[in-house]
């Protein structure tokens, strides 16, 4: 098929419909079987589906890149598979085996390869979904499950790419509560963030920072990205208490920074610590590493500067160079998609 009529230089983080999607279904007790590739398009679903009524659903997000070595690679896809399995456990769904998950991702990338942006222009964002698609009226696990994967070419998540973003600490809303579902990628974690995020954007902020729901004192996440700050040479990130999503980018940054000889501390990060730091950034598959220019809490605004900090830039370069196969993949993170 011909190349799509896309201006690769103007890609944003938005949906472009591609050619094919993957779909597999199973009953609650049945074993997952490899699914089928279908033309990308609408699906038919019961109005009584568990996912539509009770939010029994998970999603994942990963990127396929064209690299310097001329290959197409995924970044640590096994970690996405495992995180979806932990989420499935939490939401009482049958976990998708890692082999079926990876095979599905590879097929979606292979069959939509004409949509993978040229190196450095973006990535093919791959979206696996797992949900209770069978009908159920009582609040209980659905009788049937669907595992789907679609993809779309994307550019930067925040406007302007590596431009510093201004963030607002929410003084009213929380993302997740102890014992809840904040530690998995449950679909229901995201809609409650839309109103606070829109309000913050109306005031000129790029996104909201959520504090913990118990003491309203410790930084948890930046919308749908993890948080880091550098103070007096030590890199801090909120510890995984169950209310924070264990980001794969977060884990990679911890390993990269330690490898660079930087002390990394996973701990409770108070807003005072965050706002007195010298550098701050957020990270995720979509966000990559986005430098933070300022954080506002009430009447107080902490400014970190209008350019990415030295360590932020170094970590960004190192992470993206591994992803683009410009730098040696010493951690074994890159997963080449076969036959591309
Ligand atoms: N935090 C939340 C709430 C997310 O949805 C994501 C995105 O997946 C992240 C953090 C970053 O995780 P990862 O680096 O695995 O993409
Ligand atoms: C990701 O970083 O992949 C996410 O899932 C974040 C967001 C687009 C929901």
JSON list of C-alpha atoms in Angstrom, two decimals, residues 63 65 71 73-80 248-260 315 318-323 325 327-336:
[
{"chain": "A", "resi": 63, "resn": "UNK", "atom": "CA", "xyz": [5.42, 3.20, 21.01]},
{"chain": "A", "resi": 65, "resn": "UNK", "atom": "CA", "xyz": [9.98, 3.67, 16.54]},
{"chain": "A", "resi": 71, "resn": "UNK", "atom": "CA", "xyz": [14.79, -1.36, 12.35]},
{"chain": "A", "resi": 73, "resn": "UNK", "atom": "CA", "xyz": [11.54, -1.36, 17.72]},
{"chain": "A", "resi": 74, "resn": "UNK", "atom": "CA", "xyz": [9.30, -1.39, 20.75]},
{"chain": "A", "resi": 75, "resn": "UNK", "atom": "CA", "xyz": [10.49, -0.29, 24.18]},
{"chain": "A", "resi": 76, "resn": "UNK", "atom": "CA", "xyz": [10.21, -2.90, 26.97]},
{"chain": "A", "resi": 77, "resn": "UNK", "atom": "CA", "xyz": [6.85, -4.29, 25.74]},
{"chain": "A", "resi": 78, "resn": "UNK", "atom": "CA", "xyz": [7.08, -7.20, 28.22]},
{"chain": "A", "resi": 79, "resn": "UNK", "atom": "CA", "xyz": [6.63, -4.64, 31.00]},
{"chain": "A", "resi": 80, "resn": "UNK", "atom": "CA", "xyz": [3.36, -3.43, 29.44]},
{"chain": "A", "resi": 248, "resn": "UNK", "atom": "CA", "xyz": [7.91, 1.95, 32.56]},
{"chain": "A", "resi": 249, "resn": "UNK", "atom": "CA", "xyz": [9.57, 5.24, 31.63]},
{"chain": "A", "resi": 250, "resn": "UNK", "atom": "CA", "xyz": [9.88, 6.03, 35.36]},
{"chain": "A", "resi": 251, "resn": "UNK", "atom": "CA", "xyz": [11.62, 2.72, 35.99]},
{"chain": "A", "resi": 252, "resn": "UNK", "atom": "CA", "xyz": [13.92, 3.24, 33.00]},
{"chain": "A", "resi": 253, "resn": "UNK", "atom": "CA", "xyz": [14.87, 6.74, 34.19]},
{"chain": "A", "resi": 254, "resn": "UNK", "atom": "CA", "xyz": [15.70, 5.43, 37.66]},
{"chain": "A", "resi": 255, "resn": "UNK", "atom": "CA", "xyz": [18.01, 2.84, 36.10]},
{"chain": "A", "resi": 256, "resn": "UNK", "atom": "CA", "xyz": [19.56, 5.32, 33.65]},
{"chain": "A", "resi": 257, "resn": "UNK", "atom": "CA", "xyz": [20.21, 7.94, 36.34]},
{"chain": "A", "resi": 258, "resn": "UNK", "atom": "CA", "xyz": [21.80, 5.37, 38.70]},
{"chain": "A", "resi": 259, "resn": "UNK", "atom": "CA", "xyz": [23.95, 4.16, 35.80]},
{"chain": "A", "resi": 260, "resn": "UNK", "atom": "CA", "xyz": [25.09, 7.79, 35.34]},
{"chain": "A", "resi": 315, "resn": "UNK", "atom": "CA", "xyz": [18.29, 11.72, 30.71]},
{"chain": "A", "resi": 318, "resn": "UNK", "atom": "CA", "xyz": [20.07, 8.95, 26.86]},
{"chain": "A", "resi": 319, "resn": "UNK", "atom": "CA", "xyz": [16.53, 7.50, 26.87]},
{"chain": "A", "resi": 320, "resn": "UNK", "atom": "CA", "xyz": [15.68, 8.60, 23.32]},
{"chain": "A", "resi": 321, "resn": "UNK", "atom": "CA", "xyz": [19.10, 7.55, 22.01]},
{"chain": "A", "resi": 322, "resn": "UNK", "atom": "CA", "xyz": [18.49, 4.03, 23.32]},
{"chain": "A", "resi": 323, "resn": "UNK", "atom": "CA", "xyz": [14.97, 4.03, 21.85]},
{"chain": "A", "resi": 325, "resn": "UNK", "atom": "CA", "xyz": [19.25, 2.81, 18.60]},
{"chain": "A", "resi": 327, "resn": "UNK", "atom": "CA", "xyz": [23.21, 4.60, 21.80]},
{"chain": "A", "resi": 328, "resn": "UNK", "atom": "CA", "xyz": [24.02, 1.05, 22.83]},
{"chain": "A", "resi": 329, "resn": "UNK", "atom": "CA", "xyz": [21.10, -0.72, 24.49]},
{"chain": "A", "resi": 330, "resn": "UNK", "atom": "CA", "xyz": [23.05, -1.81, 27.56]},
{"chain": "A", "resi": 331, "resn": "UNK", "atom": "CA", "xyz": [19.91, -2.71, 29.51]},
{"chain": "A", "resi": 332, "resn": "UNK", "atom": "CA", "xyz": [18.38, -4.89, 26.78]},
{"chain": "A", "resi": 333, "resn": "UNK", "atom": "CA", "xyz": [15.26, -2.71, 26.59]},
{"chain": "A", "resi": 334, "resn": "UNK", "atom": "CA", "xyz": [14.80, -2.54, 22.84]},
{"chain": "A", "resi": 335, "resn": "UNK", "atom": "CA", "xyz": [12.59, -5.17, 21.21]},
{"chain": "A", "resi": 336, "resn": "UNK", "atom": "CA", "xyz": [12.88, -5.33, 17.44]}
]
